[in-house]
């Protein structure tokens, strides 16, 4: 084999080809460093003397599907300036790895299209080797996400596994990139993010979160000048939860058997947007019957429909009128759940109407969260936390096949 093939195919330069062996289905190249290229690894001097060598083996890119091993004696050199004996440096492999950089690049390329398992099988290495290659690549790129140009963000937490573990995720709403993954939820989980944000001197203009006190407090403290928008999906979701509880209570309290029957199974119908009711299953008719038989339920249900209108107005002033009207009607309804929700809305009206200053939501985070959950169902989500988090940073690039 020629020296130029060694360089172009395997990324190895400054070595001479010695021989090729075929062992157990593998191609084994033996190469040798040209003594004229010996340098001192400390000072770079050429005035070095050879002091024995140590043989090492590296994996390199396969040929025709056959694994390729590169074997070479790594010389030890004594520098006449530094007066020490050191191993001559390698430039085609990381000193602590048993594969070449060309192999690493090839494995990363495969990782764009294949799962870790597929790439490992194809290259005939262990799952851990491919994971290690991916992890180091991810560390290079995401250990410190750039925050300087961050303008609009969404913050939300995601339950991992069976709900006892949380991650708090911050998304750059302009690029769709995850810029922070914190352990746990609430204010503590965000502390490292605020620190990095300050260090980057970022000027965040708008942030979307749910209405939880922890986020309100944290945003007030760390992003005092930013527009804080309460995400409308979360507001509607919160109302849907109240509606569900209300229906459940009515069902439990119903004494009349027929009444009970009608309420039964209406939970999903109540939560569905009316335009999604299925005519084939007569969903609209069933819902209407339940509402007819139960006036308070009907009131709460129609108030849910009206609630959505708050975010569909042409401007902030009109939206403010719609919101105040909703609050007024809820207060006058004599239905406790509505009155309580009216109080919640009144308390958060600034952040709700802030949507009209900056039309952002945590919606884009939902997609990211779903991908995180898919990833987490793969076993590696728990085996190596750092790797799992790094994978989250890489989600928007879809540089890797999602599953492991
Ligand atoms: Zn030296």
Coordinates of C-alpha atoms in Angstrom, one line a residue, residues 18-402:
X18 CA 5.3 -2.3 6.3
X19 CA 2.9 -5.2 5.7
X20 CA -0.7 -6.4 5.6
X21 CA -2.0 -9.5 7.4
X22 CA -5.5 -11.1 7.3
X23 CA -6.5 -12.4 10.7
X24 CA -9.9 -13.7 11.7
X25 CA -11.7 -11.8 9.1
X26 CA -9.8 -8.6 9.8
X27 CA -7.4 -6.6 7.8
X28 CA -4.3 -5.8 9.8
X29 CA -1.9 -3.1 8.5
X30 CA 1.5 -2.7 10.1
X31 CA 3.0 0.7 9.7
X32 CA 6.1 2.4 11.0
X33 CA 7.0 5.9 11.9
X34 CA 9.6 7.5 9.8
X35 CA 12.6 8.3 12.1
X36 CA 13.1 11.6 10.3
X37 CA 9.7 12.7 11.8
X38 CA 10.6 12.1 15.4
X39 CA 10.1 15.1 17.6
X40 CA 10.2 15.8 21.3
X41 CA 6.6 16.0 22.5
X42 CA 7.5 18.7 25.0
X43 CA 9.6 21.2 23.1
X44 CA 9.2 20.0 19.5
X45 CA 12.9 19.7 19.0
X46 CA 14.2 17.3 16.3
X47 CA 17.3 16.5 18.3
X48 CA 16.0 13.3 19.8
X49 CA 17.4 9.8 20.1
X50 CA 15.3 6.7 19.8
X51 CA 14.9 4.7 23.1
X52 CA 12.8 1.6 22.2
X53 CA 9.2 1.5 21.4
X54 CA 5.8 0.1 22.5
X55 CA 3.4 -1.6 20.1
X56 CA -0.1 -0.4 19.9
X57 CA -3.2 -1.3 17.8
X58 CA -5.9 1.0 16.6
X59 CA -9.2 0.5 14.9
X60 CA -9.5 2.3 11.6
X61 CA -12.2 2.7 8.9
X62 CA -13.3 -0.7 7.4
X63 CA -12.5 -1.9 4.0
X64 CA -15.3 -3.6 2.1
X65 CA -17.1 -4.2 5.4
X66 CA -14.0 -5.8 7.0
X67 CA -12.7 -4.3 10.2
X68 CA -9.3 -2.8 9.8
X69 CA -6.6 -2.7 12.5
X70 CA -3.5 -0.5 12.3
X71 CA -0.5 -1.8 14.2
X72 CA 2.5 0.3 14.9
X73 CA 5.4 0.5 17.2
X74 CA 5.2 3.9 19.1
X75 CA 8.8 5.1 19.6
X76 CA 10.1 6.5 22.8
X77 CA 12.4 9.4 22.2
X78 CA 15.0 11.1 24.4
X79 CA 15.3 14.9 23.9
X80 CA 18.8 16.3 24.2
X81 CA 17.3 19.7 25.3
X82 CA 14.7 18.5 27.8
X83 CA 16.7 15.5 29.0
X84 CA 13.6 13.4 29.3
X85 CA 12.4 10.2 27.6
X86 CA 8.8 10.4 26.3
X87 CA 6.5 8.6 23.9
X88 CA 6.5 10.4 20.5
X89 CA 3.1 12.0 20.0
X90 CA 0.5 10.5 17.7
X91 CA -1.4 12.8 15.4
X92 CA -3.9 10.4 13.9
X93 CA -5.5 9.2 17.2
X94 CA -6.3 10.6 20.6
X95 CA -3.6 9.2 22.9
X96 CA -6.1 7.6 25.2
X97 CA -8.3 6.0 22.5
X98 CA -7.9 2.7 20.7
X99 CA -9.3 4.0 17.4
X100 CA -8.1 6.5 14.9
X101 CA -9.7 9.9 14.3
X102 CA -10.7 8.7 10.8
X103 CA -12.6 5.9 12.5
X104 CA -14.2 8.5 14.8
X105 CA -15.3 10.6 11.9
X106 CA -16.7 7.6 10.1
X107 CA -18.6 6.5 13.2
X108 CA -20.1 10.0 13.6
X109 CA -21.2 10.0 10.0
X110 CA -22.9 6.6 10.4
X111 CA -24.6 8.0 13.6
X112 CA -26.5 10.5 11.5
X113 CA -28.5 7.7 10.1
X114 CA -28.2 4.8 12.4
X115 CA -28.8 4.0 16.1
X116 CA -25.8 3.4 18.3
X117 CA -26.6 -0.2 18.2
X118 CA -26.7 -0.4 14.4
X119 CA -23.5 1.6 14.0
X120 CA -21.8 -0.7 16.6
X121 CA -22.9 -3.8 14.9
X122 CA -21.9 -2.5 11.5
X123 CA -18.4 -1.5 12.7
X124 CA -18.0 -4.6 14.9
X125 CA -17.3 -2.6 18.0
X126 CA -19.1 -2.4 21.3
X127 CA -22.1 -0.1 21.9
X128 CA -19.9 1.8 24.4
X129 CA -17.3 2.6 21.8
X130 CA -19.9 4.4 19.5
X131 CA -21.5 6.0 22.5
X132 CA -18.1 7.3 23.7
X133 CA -17.4 8.7 20.3
X134 CA -20.8 10.5 20.2
X135 CA -20.4 11.7 23.7
X136 CA -17.0 13.3 23.0
X137 CA -18.3 15.0 19.9
X138 CA -21.4 16.3 21.8
X139 CA -19.1 17.6 24.6
X140 CA -17.0 19.5 22.1
X141 CA -20.1 21.2 20.7
X142 CA -22.5 21.6 23.6
X143 CA -20.6 21.7 26.8
X144 CA -21.1 25.4 26.8
X145 CA -24.1 26.5 24.6
X146 CA -23.7 30.1 23.4
X147 CA -26.2 32.3 25.1
X148 CA -25.0 35.8 24.1
X149 CA -27.6 36.3 21.3
X150 CA -30.5 34.8 23.2
X151 CA -33.6 36.9 22.8
X152 CA -36.8 34.8 23.3
X153 CA -36.9 31.8 25.4
X154 CA -39.4 29.3 26.8
X155 CA -38.9 27.4 30.0
X156 CA -40.8 24.3 31.2
X157 CA -40.2 21.2 33.1
X158 CA -40.6 17.6 31.9
X159 CA -41.3 14.5 34.0
X160 CA -38.8 11.8 33.2
X161 CA -39.5 8.1 33.7
X162 CA -42.3 7.4 36.1
X163 CA -42.8 11.0 37.2
X164 CA -40.4 11.2 40.1
X165 CA -37.6 12.8 38.2
X166 CA -37.7 16.2 36.5
X167 CA -35.6 18.1 34.0
X168 CA -36.1 21.8 33.4
X169 CA -35.5 22.7 29.8
X170 CA -34.9 26.2 28.3
X171 CA -35.5 26.6 24.6
X172 CA -34.3 29.4 22.3
X173 CA -37.5 30.2 20.5
X174 CA -35.8 31.8 17.5
X175 CA -33.7 28.8 16.6
X176 CA -35.5 25.9 18.3
X177 CA -32.3 24.9 20.1
X178 CA -32.3 23.7 23.7
X179 CA -29.9 26.0 25.5
X180 CA -30.1 24.6 29.0
X181 CA -31.1 21.4 30.7
X182 CA -31.3 21.6 34.5
X183 CA -31.8 18.8 37.1
X184 CA -35.1 18.9 38.9
X185 CA -37.7 21.6 38.7
X186 CA -38.5 25.0 40.2
X187 CA -36.1 27.8 41.0
X188 CA -33.1 25.7 42.0
X189 CA -33.0 23.9 38.7
X190 CA -32.6 27.2 36.9
X191 CA -29.8 28.7 39.0
X192 CA -26.9 27.5 36.8
X193 CA -28.8 28.9 33.8
X194 CA -29.0 32.4 35.2
X195 CA -25.4 32.3 36.1
X196 CA -24.4 31.4 32.5
X197 CA -26.8 34.0 31.2
X198 CA -25.1 36.7 33.2
X199 CA -21.7 35.6 32.2
X200 CA -22.7 35.7 28.5
X201 CA -24.2 39.2 29.0
X202 CA -27.3 38.1 27.2
X203 CA -30.2 40.5 26.8
X204 CA -33.3 38.3 26.9
X205 CA -36.4 40.2 25.7
X206 CA -39.2 37.8 26.3
X207 CA -39.8 34.6 28.1
X208 CA -42.8 32.1 28.1
X209 CA -43.6 29.9 31.1
X210 CA -46.6 28.5 32.9
X211 CA -48.1 30.5 35.8
X212 CA -46.2 28.7 38.6
X213 CA -45.0 31.0 41.4
X214 CA -41.4 29.6 41.1
X215 CA -41.1 30.8 37.5
X216 CA -42.8 34.1 38.2
X217 CA -40.3 34.8 41.1
X218 CA -37.3 33.6 39.0
X219 CA -38.1 35.7 36.0
X220 CA -38.8 38.8 38.1
X221 CA -35.5 38.3 39.8
X222 CA -33.3 37.5 36.8
X223 CA -35.0 38.9 33.8
X224 CA -36.7 41.9 35.2
X225 CA -36.8 43.8 31.9
X226 CA -38.1 41.0 29.8
X227 CA -41.7 40.5 28.8
X228 CA -43.0 37.5 30.7
X229 CA -45.8 35.7 28.8
X230 CA -47.9 33.0 30.5
X231 CA -48.2 30.3 28.0
X232 CA -51.8 30.0 26.8
X233 CA -51.7 26.2 26.4
X234 CA -50.9 25.9 30.1
X235 CA -53.8 28.2 31.1
X236 CA -56.2 26.2 29.0
X237 CA -54.8 22.9 30.3
X238 CA -55.2 24.1 33.9
X239 CA -58.9 25.0 33.1
X240 CA -59.4 21.6 31.6
X241 CA -58.2 20.0 34.8
X242 CA -60.7 21.9 36.7
X243 CA -63.4 21.0 34.3
X244 CA -62.5 17.3 34.6
X245 CA -62.6 17.5 38.4
X246 CA -65.9 19.2 38.3
X247 CA -67.4 16.5 36.0
X248 CA -66.0 13.8 38.3
X249 CA -67.6 15.4 41.4
X250 CA -71.0 15.8 39.6
X251 CA -70.8 12.1 38.6
X252 CA -70.0 11.0 42.1
X253 CA -72.8 13.1 43.6
X254 CA -75.4 12.2 41.1
X255 CA -78.1 10.1 42.8
X256 CA -80.3 9.5 39.7
X257 CA -79.0 6.5 37.8
X258 CA -79.9 7.9 34.4
X259 CA -78.1 11.1 35.1
X260 CA -75.0 9.1 36.2
X261 CA -75.1 7.1 32.9
X262 CA -75.2 10.3 30.8
X263 CA -72.2 11.8 32.6
X264 CA -70.2 8.7 32.4
X265 CA -67.7 8.7 29.6
X266 CA -68.1 12.4 28.8
X267 CA -64.7 13.4 30.2
X268 CA -62.9 13.3 26.9
X269 CA -65.8 14.9 25.1
X270 CA -65.6 17.8 27.4
X271 CA -61.9 18.3 26.9
X272 CA -62.0 18.0 23.1
X273 CA -62.2 21.1 21.0
X274 CA -65.7 21.1 19.6
X275 CA -64.4 21.1 16.0
X276 CA -62.8 17.7 16.7
X277 CA -65.9 15.9 17.9
X278 CA -66.5 12.8 15.9
X279 CA -69.9 12.7 14.1
X280 CA -69.6 9.0 13.5
X281 CA -69.6 8.3 17.2
X282 CA -72.3 10.8 17.8
X283 CA -70.0 12.6 20.1
X284 CA -71.7 16.0 19.7
X285 CA -75.1 14.5 20.6
X286 CA -73.8 12.7 23.6
X287 CA -72.0 15.8 24.9
X288 CA -75.1 18.0 24.3
X289 CA -77.3 15.5 26.2
X290 CA -75.0 15.6 29.2
X291 CA -74.9 19.4 29.1
X292 CA -78.7 19.7 28.8
X293 CA -79.2 17.5 31.8
X294 CA -76.7 19.5 33.8
X295 CA -76.8 23.2 33.8
X296 CA -73.6 24.0 35.9
X297 CA -71.6 21.6 33.7
X298 CA -72.9 23.3 30.6
X299 CA -71.9 26.7 32.1
X300 CA -68.3 25.5 32.9
X301 CA -68.0 23.9 29.5
X302 CA -69.1 27.0 27.5
X303 CA -66.8 29.1 29.7
X304 CA -63.9 26.9 28.5
X305 CA -64.8 27.6 24.9
X306 CA -64.9 31.4 25.8
X307 CA -61.6 31.2 27.5
X308 CA -59.8 30.3 24.3
X309 CA -61.1 33.5 22.8
X310 CA -58.8 35.5 25.0
X311 CA -55.9 34.6 22.7
X312 CA -57.8 35.1 19.4
X313 CA -58.3 38.8 19.5
X314 CA -57.0 41.4 17.0
X315 CA -55.2 43.5 19.7
X316 CA -54.4 43.8 23.3
X317 CA -57.2 46.2 24.3
X318 CA -59.9 44.0 22.9
X319 CA -58.3 40.9 24.5
X320 CA -58.3 42.8 27.8
X321 CA -62.0 43.4 27.5
X322 CA -62.7 39.7 26.6
X323 CA -60.6 38.7 29.7
X324 CA -62.4 41.0 32.0
X325 CA -65.7 40.0 30.7
X326 CA -64.8 36.3 31.3
X327 CA -63.7 37.1 34.8
X328 CA -66.9 39.0 35.5
X329 CA -69.2 36.2 34.2
X330 CA -67.2 33.6 36.1
X331 CA -67.6 35.6 39.3
X332 CA -71.3 36.0 38.8
X333 CA -71.9 32.3 38.0
X334 CA -72.2 31.1 41.5
X335 CA -70.1 28.1 40.5
X336 CA -67.1 27.8 42.8
X337 CA -64.7 26.3 40.3
X338 CA -65.3 29.2 37.9
X339 CA -65.0 31.8 40.6
X340 CA -61.7 30.3 41.8
X341 CA -60.4 30.3 38.2
X342 CA -61.5 33.9 37.7
X343 CA -59.3 34.8 40.7
X344 CA -56.4 33.0 39.1
X345 CA -56.8 34.8 35.9
X346 CA -57.2 38.1 37.6
X347 CA -54.0 37.6 39.5
X348 CA -52.1 36.7 36.3
X349 CA -53.7 39.0 33.8
X350 CA -50.6 41.0 33.0
X351 CA -48.7 37.9 31.9
X352 CA -51.7 36.5 30.1
X353 CA -52.2 39.7 28.1
X354 CA -48.4 40.0 27.6
X355 CA -49.0 37.6 24.7
X356 CA -50.1 40.6 22.7
X357 CA -46.7 42.3 23.3
X358 CA -44.8 39.2 22.2
X359 CA -46.7 36.3 20.7
X360 CA -44.7 33.5 22.2
X361 CA -45.6 30.3 24.0
X362 CA -44.0 27.2 25.3
X363 CA -45.6 25.3 22.4
X364 CA -42.3 24.7 20.6
X365 CA -41.0 23.0 23.8
X366 CA -43.8 20.4 23.6
X367 CA -42.2 18.9 20.5
X368 CA -38.8 18.9 22.2
X369 CA -40.2 17.3 25.3
X370 CA -41.8 14.5 23.3
X371 CA -38.5 13.8 21.7
X372 CA -36.8 13.7 25.1
X373 CA -39.4 11.2 26.3
X374 CA -38.8 9.0 23.2
X375 CA -35.1 9.1 23.9
X376 CA -35.6 8.4 27.6
X377 CA -37.5 5.3 26.8
X378 CA -34.2 4.0 25.4
X379 CA -32.1 2.5 28.1
X380 CA -29.3 4.9 27.8
X381 CA -31.4 7.7 29.3
X382 CA -30.5 6.4 32.7
X383 CA -27.1 4.8 32.2
X384 CA -25.2 8.0 31.6
X385 CA -26.9 11.3 32.7
X386 CA -24.4 13.5 31.1
X387 CA -24.7 11.7 27.7
X388 CA -28.5 11.9 28.0
X389 CA -28.4 15.7 28.6
X390 CA -26.0 16.2 25.7
X391 CA -28.3 14.3 23.4
X392 CA -31.1 16.8 24.4
X393 CA -28.9 19.7 23.3
X394 CA -28.5 18.0 20.0
X395 CA -32.2 17.3 19.4
X396 CA -32.9 20.3 17.1
X397 CA -30.0 19.4 14.8
X398 CA -31.2 15.9 14.4
X399 CA -27.5 15.1 13.6
X400 CA -28.0 11.7 15.2
X401 CA -30.7 9.1 14.8
X402 CA -32.9 9.7 17.8

